Tab-separated table of C-alpha atoms in Angstrom:
chain	number	residue	atom	x	y	z
V	315	MET	CA	109.755	-21.134	74.668
V	316	SER	CA	107.901	-23.865	76.556
V	317	GLU	CA	104.128	-23.983	76.677
V	318	PRO	CA	102.368	-23.998	80.052
V	319	ALA	CA	101.417	-27.417	81.258
V	320	GLY	CA	97.731	-28.087	80.862
V	321	ALA	CA	95.481	-30.355	82.794
V	322	ASP	CA	95.528	-32.945	80.007
V	323	ASP	CA	99.306	-32.949	79.629
V	324	ALA	CA	101.048	-36.179	80.605
V	325	LEU	CA	104.621	-37.314	80.701
V	326	VAL	CA	105.203	-39.956	78.019
V	327	VAL	CA	108.144	-42.271	78.513
V	328	ARG	CA	109.098	-44.214	75.426
V	329	SER	CA	111.549	-47.086	75.764
V	330	LEU	CA	114.103	-47.725	73.050
V	331	TYR	CA	114.144	-51.401	74.013
V	332	GLU	CA	111.759	-53.680	72.186
V	333	LYS	CA	111.007	-57.018	73.747
V	334	ARG	CA	111.568	-59.890	71.376
V	335	LYS	CA	108.467	-61.546	69.994
V	336	LYS	CA	109.117	-65.226	69.356
V	337	ILE	CA	108.891	-66.159	65.690
V	338	TYR	CA	107.354	-69.453	64.638
V	339	PRO	CA	108.393	-69.963	60.982
V	340	ARG	CA	105.974	-72.098	59.007
V	341	ALA	CA	107.290	-75.011	56.932
V	342	VAL	CA	107.399	-74.335	53.211
V	343	THR	CA	108.074	-76.381	50.090
V	344	GLY	CA	109.113	-75.261	46.637
V	345	LEU	CA	112.057	-74.607	44.357
V	346	PHE	CA	114.003	-72.332	46.674
V	347	ALA	CA	113.287	-74.487	49.733
V	348	ARG	CA	114.819	-77.429	47.854
V	349	TRP	CA	117.865	-75.336	46.983
V	350	ARG	CA	118.290	-74.376	50.626
V	351	TRP	CA	118.336	-78.034	51.606
V	352	VAL	CA	120.792	-78.810	48.815
V	353	MET	CA	123.101	-76.221	50.358
V	354	VAL	CA	122.499	-77.616	53.863
V	355	TRP	CA	123.533	-81.085	52.701
V	356	ALA	CA	126.482	-79.813	50.660
V	357	THR	CA	127.938	-77.618	53.409
V	358	GLN	CA	127.390	-80.106	56.224
V	359	LEU	CA	128.709	-83.135	54.337
V	360	PHE	CA	131.854	-81.091	53.760
V	361	PHE	CA	132.028	-79.791	57.324
V	362	TYR	CA	131.396	-83.076	59.128
V	363	GLY	CA	133.175	-85.299	56.608
V	364	MET	CA	136.313	-83.377	55.668
V	365	PRO	CA	138.210	-83.887	58.963
V	366	TRP	CA	137.936	-87.658	58.529
V	367	LEU	CA	139.474	-87.640	55.055
V	368	GLN	CA	143.073	-88.882	55.029
V	369	TRP	CA	145.890	-87.676	52.773
V	370	ASN	CA	149.430	-89.093	52.832
V	371	GLY	CA	148.691	-90.809	56.125
V	372	ARG	CA	147.464	-87.698	57.920
V	373	GLN	CA	144.344	-85.545	58.087
V	374	ALA	CA	143.645	-83.925	54.720
V	375	LEU	CA	142.528	-80.589	56.185
V	376	LEU	CA	144.182	-79.706	59.484
V	377	PHE	CA	145.097	-76.323	60.945
V	378	ASP	CA	147.719	-77.458	63.426
V	379	VAL	CA	148.163	-74.347	65.553
V	380	THR	CA	150.460	-76.109	68.034
V	381	GLU	CA	152.971	-77.092	65.356
V	382	ARG	CA	152.235	-73.920	63.342
V	383	ARG	CA	151.394	-75.795	60.146
V	384	PHE	CA	148.308	-75.846	57.936
V	385	TYR	CA	147.673	-79.013	55.943
V	386	VAL	CA	145.379	-78.502	52.949
V	387	LEU	CA	145.255	-81.706	50.909
V	388	GLY	CA	148.737	-81.906	49.355
V	389	LEU	CA	149.859	-78.491	50.586
V	390	VAL	CA	151.769	-77.856	53.781
V	391	LEU	CA	151.593	-74.163	54.677
V	392	GLN	CA	154.078	-72.698	57.125
V	393	PRO	CA	153.793	-69.412	59.107
V	394	GLN	CA	155.613	-67.544	56.333
V	395	ASP	CA	152.814	-68.600	53.968
V	396	PHE	CA	150.322	-66.375	55.813
V	397	ILE	CA	150.179	-64.222	52.672
V	398	TYR	CA	148.066	-66.930	51.023
V	399	LEU	CA	145.506	-66.758	53.826
V	400	ALA	CA	145.438	-62.957	53.593
V	401	ALA	CA	144.899	-63.192	49.820
V	402	LEU	CA	142.105	-65.733	50.362
V	403	LEU	CA	140.345	-63.336	52.726
V	404	VAL	CA	140.587	-60.561	50.120
V	405	ILE	CA	139.163	-62.929	47.495
V	406	SER	CA	136.302	-63.882	49.832
V	407	ALA	CA	135.462	-60.227	50.482
V	408	LEU	CA	135.507	-59.413	46.768
V	409	ALA	CA	133.337	-62.464	46.029
V	410	LEU	CA	130.850	-61.172	48.606
V	411	PHE	CA	130.781	-57.791	46.850
V	412	PHE	CA	130.377	-59.470	43.450
V	413	PHE	CA	127.488	-61.762	44.351
V	414	THR	CA	125.754	-59.119	46.464
V	415	ALA	CA	125.848	-56.645	43.564
V	416	ILE	CA	124.263	-59.311	41.345
V	417	ALA	CA	121.624	-60.830	43.602
V	418	GLY	CA	121.697	-59.389	47.112
V	419	ARG	CA	122.130	-61.588	50.164
V	420	LEU	CA	122.579	-64.974	48.461
V	421	TRP	CA	125.204	-65.912	51.034
V	422	CYS	CA	122.811	-65.202	53.905
V	423	GLY	CA	119.913	-67.108	52.388
V	424	TYR	CA	121.694	-70.303	51.402
V	425	ALA	CA	125.225	-70.774	52.777
V	426	CYS	CA	125.703	-68.704	55.937
V	427	PRO	CA	126.299	-71.033	58.933
V	428	GLN	CA	123.663	-69.128	60.916
V	429	THR	CA	121.072	-69.844	58.218
V	430	VAL	CA	122.171	-73.453	57.714
V	431	TYR	CA	122.129	-74.388	61.396
V	432	THR	CA	118.889	-72.521	62.033
V	433	GLU	CA	117.334	-74.587	59.220
V	434	MET	CA	118.615	-77.789	60.839
V	435	PHE	CA	117.409	-76.789	64.304
V	436	LEU	CA	114.003	-75.807	62.892
V	437	TRP	CA	113.737	-79.206	61.208
V	438	ILE	CA	114.294	-80.884	64.583
V	439	GLU	CA	111.777	-78.521	66.192
V	440	ARG	CA	109.122	-79.354	63.615
V	441	ARG	CA	109.687	-83.095	64.028
V	442	THR	CA	109.353	-82.945	67.806
V	443	GLU	CA	106.796	-80.158	68.350
V	444	GLY	CA	104.965	-79.883	65.015
V	445	ASP	CA	104.552	-77.066	62.518
V	446	ARG	CA	103.835	-73.434	63.286
V	447	SER	CA	100.308	-73.655	64.723
V	448	ALA	CA	101.151	-76.762	66.765
V	449	ARG	CA	104.197	-75.043	68.274
V	450	ILE	CA	102.178	-71.957	69.169
V	451	ARG	CA	99.561	-74.121	70.903
V	452	LEU	CA	102.237	-76.157	72.691
V	453	ASP	CA	103.937	-73.037	74.083
V	454	ALA	CA	100.568	-71.741	75.320
V	455	GLN	CA	99.774	-74.999	77.157
V	456	PRO	CA	100.658	-75.520	80.835
V	457	TRP	CA	103.532	-77.896	81.531
V	458	GLY	CA	102.564	-81.556	81.564
V	459	PRO	CA	104.001	-84.947	80.558
V	460	GLY	CA	103.290	-84.429	76.843
V	461	LYS	CA	104.831	-80.983	76.691
V	462	PHE	CA	107.798	-82.070	78.787
V	463	LEU	CA	108.424	-85.052	76.508
V	464	ARG	CA	108.283	-82.975	73.320
V	465	LYS	CA	110.399	-80.149	74.705
V	466	GLY	CA	112.867	-82.599	76.237
V	467	ALA	CA	113.267	-84.522	72.974
V	468	LYS	CA	113.915	-81.278	71.111
V	469	GLN	CA	116.452	-80.073	73.636
V	470	GLY	CA	118.245	-83.430	73.657
V	471	LEU	CA	118.589	-83.455	69.873
V	472	TRP	CA	119.688	-79.817	69.834
V	473	VAL	CA	122.380	-80.463	72.441
V	474	GLY	CA	123.553	-83.603	70.611
V	475	LEU	CA	123.857	-81.781	67.287
V	476	SER	CA	125.599	-78.839	68.980
V	477	LEU	CA	128.184	-81.058	70.671
V	478	LEU	CA	128.810	-82.906	67.417
V	479	THR	CA	129.355	-79.545	65.732
V	480	GLY	CA	131.750	-78.365	68.447
V	481	PHE	CA	133.643	-81.667	68.328
V	482	THR	CA	133.977	-81.470	64.535
V	483	PHE	CA	135.080	-77.839	64.597
V	484	VAL	CA	137.847	-78.572	67.107
V	485	GLY	CA	138.763	-81.540	64.874
V	486	TYR	CA	140.018	-79.067	62.272
V	487	PHE	CA	142.650	-77.857	64.762
V	488	HIS	CA	143.464	-81.123	66.549
V	489	PRO	CA	143.648	-84.469	64.680
V	490	ILE	CA	140.058	-85.636	64.882
V	491	ARG	CA	140.901	-89.345	65.083
V	492	ASP	CA	142.830	-88.644	68.279
V	493	LEU	CA	140.345	-86.137	69.660
V	494	ALA	CA	137.837	-88.512	71.269
V	495	PRO	CA	140.543	-90.547	73.119
V	496	ALA	CA	142.173	-87.275	74.220
V	497	LEU	CA	138.866	-85.993	75.597
V	498	LEU	CA	138.316	-89.219	77.554
V	499	GLU	CA	141.710	-89.089	79.251
V	500	PRO	CA	141.039	-87.552	82.697
V	501	GLY	CA	142.921	-84.412	83.540
V	502	LEU	CA	144.820	-84.184	80.271
V	503	SER	CA	142.546	-82.173	78.009
V	504	PRO	CA	140.843	-79.235	79.770
V	505	TRP	CA	141.383	-76.912	76.813
V	506	LEU	CA	140.039	-79.434	74.324
V	507	TRP	CA	136.914	-79.838	76.444
V	508	PHE	CA	136.603	-76.072	76.792
V	509	TRP	CA	136.662	-75.437	73.043
V	510	VAL	CA	134.332	-78.343	72.196
V	511	LEU	CA	131.803	-77.064	74.747
V	512	PHE	CA	132.351	-73.423	73.769
V	513	TYR	CA	131.644	-73.951	70.060
V	514	GLY	CA	128.912	-76.459	70.820
V	515	MET	CA	127.076	-74.047	73.095
V	516	ALA	CA	127.616	-71.206	70.613
V	517	THR	CA	125.851	-73.326	67.984
V	518	TYR	CA	123.092	-74.192	70.468
V	519	GLY	CA	122.490	-70.574	71.437
V	520	ASN	CA	122.762	-69.037	67.983
V	521	ALA	CA	120.674	-71.566	66.049
V	522	GLY	CA	118.308	-72.538	68.855
V	523	TYR	CA	117.444	-69.211	70.461
V	524	LEU	CA	119.061	-66.133	68.938
V	525	ARG	CA	118.222	-67.085	65.342
V	526	GLU	CA	116.870	-64.010	63.585
V	527	GLN	CA	118.415	-61.700	66.192
V	528	MET	CA	121.867	-62.647	64.873
V	529	CYS	CA	120.783	-61.507	61.394
V	530	LYS	CA	118.872	-58.422	62.531
V	531	TYR	CA	121.130	-56.968	65.193
V	532	MET	CA	124.548	-58.661	65.329
V	533	CYS	CA	125.570	-59.372	61.742
V	534	PRO	CA	127.101	-56.275	60.081
V	535	TYR	CA	126.293	-57.537	56.573
V	536	ALA	CA	122.725	-56.224	56.736
V	537	ARG	CA	124.065	-52.781	57.512
V	538	PHE	CA	126.451	-52.394	54.594
V	539	GLN	CA	124.558	-54.366	51.945
V	540	SER	CA	122.782	-51.142	50.947
V	541	ALA	CA	126.152	-49.853	49.752
V	542	LEU	CA	126.656	-52.971	47.615
V	543	ILE	CA	123.306	-53.156	45.817
V	544	ASP	CA	121.546	-50.711	43.548
V	545	MET	CA	118.323	-50.545	41.557
V	546	ASP	CA	119.608	-53.173	39.098
V	547	SER	CA	120.544	-55.793	41.703
V	548	LEU	CA	118.287	-58.828	41.923
V	549	VAL	CA	116.380	-58.784	45.209
V	550	ILE	CA	113.209	-60.350	46.545
V	551	ALA	CA	110.386	-57.910	45.935
V	552	TYR	CA	106.616	-57.725	46.113
V	553	ASP	CA	104.923	-56.409	42.978
V	554	THR	CA	102.832	-53.636	44.515
V	555	ALA	CA	101.158	-52.608	41.252
V	556	ARG	CA	99.912	-56.136	40.710
V	557	GLY	CA	99.121	-57.044	44.305
V	558	GLU	CA	97.239	-53.981	45.558
V	559	ASN	CA	94.561	-53.503	46.644
V	560	ARG	CA	94.961	-56.653	48.674
V	561	GLY	CA	92.121	-58.511	50.358
V	562	PRO	CA	90.488	-61.916	50.856
V	563	ARG	CA	88.134	-63.307	48.217
V	564	SER	CA	86.805	-66.603	46.916
V	565	ARG	CA	88.425	-68.328	43.952
V	566	LYS	CA	85.341	-67.649	41.836
V	567	THR	CA	85.393	-63.904	42.495
V	568	ASP	CA	86.351	-61.615	39.632
V	569	HIS	CA	88.831	-59.714	41.748
V	570	LYS	CA	89.618	-57.207	39.012
V	571	ALA	CA	85.985	-56.176	38.832
V	572	ALA	CA	85.916	-55.935	42.617
V	573	GLY	CA	88.889	-53.555	42.555
V	574	LEU	CA	91.273	-56.042	44.172
V	575	GLY	CA	94.831	-56.955	43.277
V	576	ASP	CA	96.292	-60.469	43.204
V	577	CYS	CA	97.326	-60.461	46.890
V	578	ILE	CA	94.665	-62.226	48.961
V	579	ASP	CA	96.215	-60.999	52.236
V	580	CYS	CA	96.688	-64.538	53.545
V	581	THR	CA	99.864	-63.429	55.439
V	582	LEU	CA	101.576	-66.727	54.613
V	583	CYS	CA	104.588	-64.776	53.318
V	584	VAL	CA	104.972	-63.377	56.838
V	585	GLN	CA	104.399	-66.736	58.529
V	586	VAL	CA	107.182	-68.499	56.591
V	587	CYS	CA	109.728	-65.690	57.023
V	588	PRO	CA	112.505	-66.757	59.449
V	589	THR	CA	113.087	-63.123	60.463
V	590	GLY	CA	109.384	-62.274	60.778
V	591	ILE	CA	109.211	-59.383	58.288
V	592	ASP	CA	106.464	-58.545	55.821
V	593	ILE	CA	108.056	-58.395	52.364
V	594	ARG	CA	105.036	-56.430	51.137
V	595	HIS	CA	106.467	-53.398	52.941
V	596	GLY	CA	109.469	-53.406	50.619
V	597	LEU	CA	113.085	-54.524	50.895
V	598	GLN	CA	114.292	-54.426	54.502
V	599	ASN	CA	117.621	-54.918	56.248
V	600	GLU	CA	116.223	-57.982	58.016
V	601	CYS	CA	115.507	-59.848	54.757
V	602	ILE	CA	118.089	-62.646	54.342
V	603	ALA	CA	116.947	-63.549	50.791
V	604	CYS	CA	115.939	-67.099	51.719
V	605	ALA	CA	113.050	-66.853	49.191
V	606	ALA	CA	110.622	-68.754	51.444
V	607	CYS	CA	108.034	-66.042	50.728
V	608	ILE	CA	108.420	-66.669	46.972
V	609	ASP	CA	107.748	-70.397	47.376
V	610	VAL	CA	104.644	-69.961	49.528
V	611	CYS	CA	103.243	-67.101	47.432
V	612	ASP	CA	103.684	-69.066	44.189
V	613	ASP	CA	101.813	-71.945	45.805
V	614	VAL	CA	98.941	-69.612	46.746
V	615	MET	CA	98.847	-68.118	43.237
V	616	ASP	CA	98.608	-71.635	41.795
V	617	LYS	CA	95.651	-72.455	44.020
V	618	MET	CA	93.913	-69.206	43.121
V	619	GLY	CA	94.576	-69.638	39.409
V	620	TYR	CA	96.680	-66.457	39.202
V	621	PRO	CA	100.091	-66.122	37.510
V	622	LYS	CA	103.119	-66.810	39.687
V	623	GLY	CA	105.616	-64.106	40.548
V	624	LEU	CA	103.657	-61.741	42.781
V	625	ILE	CA	106.716	-62.046	45.015
V	626	ARG	CA	109.812	-62.831	42.983
V	627	TYR	CA	113.486	-62.211	42.352
V	628	THR	CA	113.571	-58.952	40.442
V	629	SER	CA	115.246	-55.552	40.511
V	630	GLY	CA	113.982	-52.177	41.647
V	631	ASN	CA	114.101	-50.812	38.105
V	632	ALA	CA	112.303	-53.851	36.713
V	633	VAL	CA	109.408	-53.381	39.129
V	634	SER	CA	109.140	-49.603	38.727
V	635	GLN	CA	109.555	-49.580	34.937
V	636	GLY	CA	107.829	-52.831	34.069
V	637	TRP	CA	110.818	-54.533	32.433
V	638	ASP	CA	110.593	-58.113	31.264
V	639	SER	CA	113.076	-60.742	32.476
V	640	THR	CA	115.343	-60.349	29.443
V	641	ARG	CA	115.769	-56.610	29.940
V	642	MET	CA	116.245	-57.102	33.682
V	643	LEU	CA	118.982	-59.737	33.253
V	644	GLN	CA	120.765	-57.578	30.695
V	645	ARG	CA	121.015	-54.795	33.259
V	646	VAL	CA	122.421	-57.180	35.874
V	647	TRP	CA	125.729	-57.308	33.950
V	648	ARG	CA	126.484	-53.618	34.350
V	649	PRO	CA	129.973	-52.037	34.612
V	650	ARG	CA	130.082	-52.284	38.390
V	651	VAL	CA	129.503	-56.048	38.306
V	652	LEU	CA	131.949	-56.559	35.440
V	653	ILE	CA	134.665	-54.695	37.367
V	654	TYR	CA	134.036	-56.805	40.472
V	655	GLY	CA	134.030	-59.959	38.344
V	656	GLY	CA	137.230	-59.032	36.503
V	657	LEU	CA	139.090	-58.239	39.718
V	658	LEU	CA	137.814	-61.420	41.331
V	659	ALA	CA	138.848	-63.596	38.378
V	660	ALA	CA	142.300	-61.966	38.225
V	661	LEU	CA	142.884	-62.469	41.950
V	662	VAL	CA	141.736	-66.096	41.876
V	663	ILE	CA	143.976	-66.886	38.893
V	664	ALA	CA	146.958	-65.141	40.504
V	665	TRP	CA	146.334	-66.921	43.808
V	666	LEU	CA	146.087	-70.352	42.181
V	667	TRP	CA	149.144	-69.672	40.010
V	668	SER	CA	151.130	-68.582	43.052
V	669	LEU	CA	150.106	-71.698	44.972
V	670	GLY	CA	150.990	-73.902	42.005
V	671	HIS	CA	154.457	-72.334	41.667
V	672	ARG	CA	155.149	-72.130	45.376
V	673	ARG	CA	158.537	-73.499	46.419
V	674	ASP	CA	158.517	-76.409	48.825
V	675	VAL	CA	161.636	-75.097	50.552
V	676	ASP	CA	162.267	-71.738	52.180
V	677	ALA	CA	165.420	-70.383	53.766
V	678	VAL	CA	166.455	-67.377	55.832
V	679	LEU	CA	170.023	-66.214	56.464
V	680	ILE	CA	170.386	-63.912	59.481
V	681	LYS	CA	173.603	-62.229	60.499
V	682	ASP	CA	174.633	-62.938	64.079
V	683	ARG	CA	174.365	-59.560	65.822
V	684	GLY	CA	176.309	-60.806	68.813
V	685	SER	CA	179.382	-61.667	66.778
V	686	LEU	CA	181.399	-59.033	64.914
V	687	ALA	CA	183.335	-59.630	61.732
V	688	ARG	CA	186.828	-60.798	62.627
V	689	MET	CA	190.147	-61.563	61.035
V	690	VAL	CA	191.372	-65.134	61.415
V	691	SER	CA	195.008	-66.272	61.545
V	692	ASN	CA	195.708	-66.379	57.803
V	693	GLY	CA	194.323	-62.881	57.176
V	694	SER	CA	190.895	-64.090	56.036
V	695	ILE	CA	187.742	-62.313	57.221
V	696	GLU	CA	184.970	-64.291	58.905
V	697	ASN	CA	181.298	-63.361	59.464
V	698	THR	CA	178.891	-65.491	61.489
V	699	TYR	CA	175.254	-66.192	60.563
V	700	ARG	CA	172.343	-68.437	61.412
V	701	LEU	CA	170.695	-70.298	58.544
V	702	GLN	CA	167.140	-71.582	58.903
V	703	VAL	CA	165.652	-73.901	56.296
V	704	THR	CA	161.976	-74.895	56.143
V	705	ASN	CA	160.921	-78.063	54.336
V	706	SER	CA	157.292	-78.092	53.144
V	707	GLN	CA	157.449	-81.596	51.711
V	708	GLU	CA	156.211	-84.488	53.817
V	709	VAL	CA	159.499	-86.402	53.551
V	710	THR	CA	162.824	-85.790	55.296
V	711	ARG	CA	165.243	-84.018	52.980
V	712	ARG	CA	168.938	-83.118	53.008
V	713	PHE	CA	170.179	-79.848	51.523
V	714	ASP	CA	173.634	-78.919	50.256
V	715	LEU	CA	174.902	-75.399	50.942
V	716	HIS	CA	176.981	-73.414	48.419
V	717	ALA	CA	178.545	-69.985	49.098
V	718	GLN	CA	178.207	-67.419	46.287
V	719	GLY	CA	178.247	-63.703	45.572
V	720	ILE	CA	181.821	-62.734	46.658
V	721	PRO	CA	185.014	-64.004	44.975
V	722	GLY	CA	186.623	-66.710	47.102
V	723	LEU	CA	183.696	-66.888	49.551
V	724	ARG	CA	183.518	-70.230	51.303
V	725	ILE	CA	181.644	-71.942	54.133
V	726	ASP	CA	183.785	-72.759	57.144
V	727	THR	CA	181.194	-74.993	58.858
V	728	ALA	CA	179.066	-77.957	57.746
V	729	THR	CA	177.931	-77.705	54.132
V	730	SER	CA	174.791	-79.811	54.428
V	731	LEU	CA	171.662	-79.735	56.576
V	732	GLU	CA	168.946	-82.354	57.140
V	733	VAL	CA	165.389	-81.109	57.647
V	734	GLN	CA	162.558	-83.314	58.871
V	735	ALA	CA	159.297	-83.769	56.957
V	736	ALA	CA	157.132	-80.620	57.074
V	737	GLY	CA	159.586	-79.133	59.532
V	738	SER	CA	162.406	-76.653	59.849
V	739	ALA	CA	165.973	-76.740	61.053
V	740	SER	CA	168.666	-74.161	61.708
V	741	MET	CA	172.423	-74.147	62.048
V	742	PRO	CA	175.239	-71.660	62.667
V	743	LEU	CA	177.096	-70.718	59.510
V	744	ARG	CA	180.521	-69.094	59.194
V	745	LEU	CA	181.355	-67.454	55.876
V	746	VAL	CA	184.978	-66.601	55.097
V	747	ILE	CA	186.677	-64.589	52.339
V	748	PRO	CA	190.416	-64.675	51.516
V	749	GLY	CA	192.730	-61.968	52.841
V	750	SER	CA	193.413	-60.609	49.318
V	751	VAL	CA	189.716	-60.009	48.711
V	752	ALA	CA	189.406	-58.470	52.182
V	753	LEU	CA	192.209	-55.994	51.423
V	754	GLU	CA	190.567	-55.004	48.145
V	755	HIS	CA	187.219	-54.286	49.872
V	756	ALA	CA	188.447	-53.047	53.242
V	757	GLY	CA	185.850	-51.010	55.132
V	758	GLN	CA	183.039	-52.073	52.801
V	759	THR	CA	179.837	-54.061	53.260
V	760	LEU	CA	179.353	-56.764	50.619
V	761	ARG	CA	176.433	-59.064	49.804
V	762	ALA	CA	177.036	-62.727	50.509
V	763	SER	CA	174.739	-65.367	49.039
V	764	VAL	CA	174.119	-68.983	50.034
V	765	ALA	CA	172.467	-71.450	47.672
V	766	VAL	CA	170.336	-74.020	49.492
V	767	ALA	CA	170.109	-76.927	47.048
V	768	PRO	CA	168.272	-80.251	47.509
V	769	GLU	CA	170.866	-83.004	47.811
V	770	GLY	CA	172.372	-83.907	44.452
V	771	GLN	CA	171.198	-80.773	42.612
V	772	ALA	CA	173.481	-78.136	41.127
V	773	PRO	CA	173.468	-74.607	42.631
V	774	ASP	CA	171.891	-73.190	39.453
V	775	SER	CA	168.942	-75.621	39.464
V	776	PRO	CA	165.444	-74.034	39.386
V	777	ASP	CA	164.558	-75.665	42.730
V	778	VAL	CA	167.455	-74.007	44.562
V	779	VAL	CA	166.731	-71.196	47.018
V	780	HIS	CA	169.229	-68.333	47.206
V	781	VAL	CA	169.427	-66.258	50.388
V	782	GLU	CA	171.526	-63.146	50.914
V	783	ALA	CA	172.928	-61.233	53.838
V	784	SER	CA	175.442	-58.445	54.360
V	785	PHE	CA	179.120	-59.361	54.744
V	786	THR	CA	181.206	-56.817	56.671
V	787	VAL	CA	184.877	-56.275	55.882
V	788	PRO	CA	186.573	-54.295	58.693
V	789	ARG	CA	189.382	-51.831	58.008
């Protein structure tokens, strides 16, 4: 039943859209800030340097989509090796579960490309426009020569870094030493230009402007991390019991006697946060575990003469039950983590073992559906096939073919096949059985086998690949 509208009643319209408030992260120094830069250098030296590394006269890491080959150091992976990529994705997902269960969003805080490139773009922004307060003042100023110069320098460096990133990324799919000449040839490389600009502008937009919005609204990891952590996972937390009641004071004040906690309410933990949250409100989806708030809070505690660790890596149970670090770390290695770790170790070992024992030759024998089994002049029975052999070594190889599996089975075409380096070749193959064997197995379907042996090796050698197909004997 609705109430009658009164004179003071008013229609309230509440929008579900919240306008973005620009975040100006403050520069911070400390242990975790140094670790973040270690990861920036490690990931970017790999990313920008790896395409230039040579191996056997070609690019060491190249995903050649055109030729349908992946080169990974000494490995040449063909389309049929997709199972290794699928297994690697499963391993990566399980590793994410494992490390998240131990210590939350470590990936987000230190190795995620969004975090790494945002850190790099922020470094450029600080060098051209200044730290947090200087950037706020600059944005509030009217446009003039000084502001234009600073903003222009920042934008130029951002665009340069973005294009370099796009160029390098495309260099993993097109030989990077040929990429620049290909881009400079007019009219011959529209797709190369498209992808360089596409990935370059994606870097520019994500790291330059979207930043925390990628982590807060677009990345699904923040949404399902709550299912991966529990009260024993290490997360960044504010010690409420120690910090409250918060409030400003002088260094000489006996804050305990004044009824104050260790938090001086300086808000520096909020100012350094790249996603703009207040960690004192508890763990939030937006927290990417970069630990910038830990570094700045420890610095403030040092200056005030208080113990460090008001904001620290800890667990929910450790904070609520007052556990020491030993007890907390013991609980980190709980059954859930051990199961994740065991599965991860088993999968990694199996994956590496499989790669180490992978054959460098693969073969497929396919029966020709357009050609029926037929009887030749001497009463023998002939079936027609197509044999395809893939060579994963980077040298041209010749293979000898041997018919097996049925008494008297022989090959009535060429018995050798040459396959180019890291390539594949196919040939028609006619298999024939004698008339006496055909009479004995009339109306039956047999299994014919062909041994594909590297030249000079016996059919029973360990390196030989055996392929089978049905052999039809008509009545």
